[in-house]
Amino acid sequence: SGQPQREDKLIETWGSGDVRAMAKLINSSFAADPEGARLFAAHNQTWARELEDLLKYDRKYFVVVGIAHLVGPGGVPSILRADGIKVDGP
């Protein structure tokens, strides 16, 4: 019963545009799984580096990701911004 409620809360929070609440919700899901959190953060770092490599070419890209990869200081947009790349969105 917890999983559908959690998914509903994720969708509701994302739809509200409250990126901070979304990051808090995502982080709370990793509270009991530090290894999962570490792997997730490492995945985002790797993914950001791959996107940076693609951005060296004069092309446009459309990237589709899950919500959790977009929010918080460890999210892909934050990583790209920290590396000096302009990112529109959350």
Tab-separated table of C-alpha atoms in Angstrom:
chain	number	residue	atom	x	y	z
A	1	SER	CA	0.000	0.000	0.000
A	2	GLY	CA	2.974	2.367	0.593
A	3	GLN	CA	4.349	2.313	-2.953
A	4	PRO	CA	1.250	3.704	-4.761
A	5	GLN	CA	0.900	6.410	-2.097
A	6	ARG	CA	4.573	7.313	-2.504
A	7	GLU	CA	4.213	7.490	-6.282
A	8	ASP	CA	1.109	9.665	-5.910
A	9	LYS	CA	3.054	11.995	-3.598
A	10	LEU	CA	5.959	12.169	-6.082
A	11	ILE	CA	3.601	13.091	-8.916
A	12	GLU	CA	1.719	15.606	-6.770
A	13	THR	CA	4.916	17.269	-5.573
A	14	TRP	CA	6.404	17.453	-9.075
A	15	GLY	CA	3.159	18.905	-10.438
A	16	SER	CA	3.208	21.619	-7.766
A	17	GLY	CA	6.613	22.795	-8.985
A	18	ASP	CA	8.042	22.602	-5.472
A	19	VAL	CA	11.514	21.348	-6.340
A	20	ARG	CA	12.739	21.532	-2.736
A	21	ALA	CA	9.877	19.348	-1.510
A	22	MET	CA	10.600	16.921	-4.325
A	23	ALA	CA	14.284	16.697	-3.363
A	24	LYS	CA	13.325	16.137	0.276
A	25	LEU	CA	10.932	13.355	-0.724
A	26	ILE	CA	13.567	11.684	-2.913
A	27	ASN	CA	16.234	11.966	-0.213
A	28	SER	CA	13.904	10.480	2.401
A	29	SER	CA	13.463	7.428	0.211
A	30	PHE	CA	17.239	6.836	0.447
A	31	ALA	CA	17.418	7.385	4.223
A	32	ALA	CA	17.360	3.656	4.957
A	33	ASP	CA	19.573	2.773	1.996
A	34	PRO	CA	22.908	4.644	2.137
A	35	GLU	CA	24.494	2.326	-0.424
A	36	GLY	CA	21.597	2.967	-2.813
A	37	ALA	CA	22.009	6.700	-2.258
A	38	ARG	CA	25.744	6.457	-2.995
A	39	LEU	CA	25.147	4.485	-6.186
A	40	PHE	CA	22.439	6.898	-7.289
A	41	ALA	CA	24.736	9.899	-6.721
A	42	ALA	CA	27.572	8.193	-8.608
A	43	HIS	CA	25.207	7.420	-11.476
A	44	ASN	CA	24.173	11.078	-11.692
A	45	GLN	CA	27.843	12.159	-11.755
A	46	THR	CA	28.615	9.716	-14.568
A	47	TRP	CA	25.543	10.734	-16.481
A	48	ALA	CA	26.383	14.435	-16.150
A	49	ARG	CA	29.884	13.808	-17.540
A	50	GLU	CA	28.418	11.920	-20.516
A	51	LEU	CA	26.015	14.791	-21.197
A	52	GLU	CA	28.890	17.266	-20.974
A	53	ASP	CA	30.752	15.260	-23.610
A	54	LEU	CA	27.706	15.391	-25.888
A	55	LEU	CA	27.367	19.134	-25.391
A	56	LYS	CA	30.793	19.679	-26.956
A	57	TYR	CA	29.103	19.207	-30.330
A	58	ASP	CA	26.962	21.921	-31.881
A	59	ARG	CA	23.751	19.921	-31.644
A	60	LYS	CA	20.528	19.924	-29.654
A	61	TYR	CA	19.507	17.020	-27.470
A	62	PHE	CA	16.285	15.984	-25.784
A	63	VAL	CA	16.996	13.935	-22.688
A	64	VAL	CA	14.299	12.016	-20.855
A	65	VAL	CA	14.950	11.048	-17.244
A	66	GLY	CA	13.114	10.086	-14.105
A	67	ILE	CA	12.142	12.823	-11.663
A	68	ALA	CA	14.675	11.780	-9.031
A	69	HIS	CA	17.586	12.595	-11.360
A	70	LEU	CA	16.479	16.225	-11.716
A	71	VAL	CA	16.283	17.606	-8.196
A	72	GLY	CA	18.562	18.440	-5.319
A	73	PRO	CA	22.240	19.288	-5.155
A	74	GLY	CA	23.138	15.830	-6.489
A	75	GLY	CA	20.712	16.056	-9.407
A	76	VAL	CA	22.039	16.168	-12.951
A	77	PRO	CA	20.994	19.819	-13.557
A	78	SER	CA	22.824	20.942	-10.395
A	79	ILE	CA	25.940	19.030	-11.396
A	80	LEU	CA	25.888	20.563	-14.879
A	81	ARG	CA	25.351	24.065	-13.486
A	82	ALA	CA	28.275	23.612	-11.076
A	83	ASP	CA	30.391	22.815	-14.129
A	84	GLY	CA	29.319	26.086	-15.803
A	85	ILE	CA	26.651	24.752	-18.154
A	86	LYS	CA	23.407	26.695	-18.572
A	87	VAL	CA	20.432	24.492	-17.713
A	88	ASP	CA	16.777	25.483	-17.995
A	89	GLY	CA	14.407	23.808	-15.590
A	90	PRO	CA	14.595	22.529	-12.060
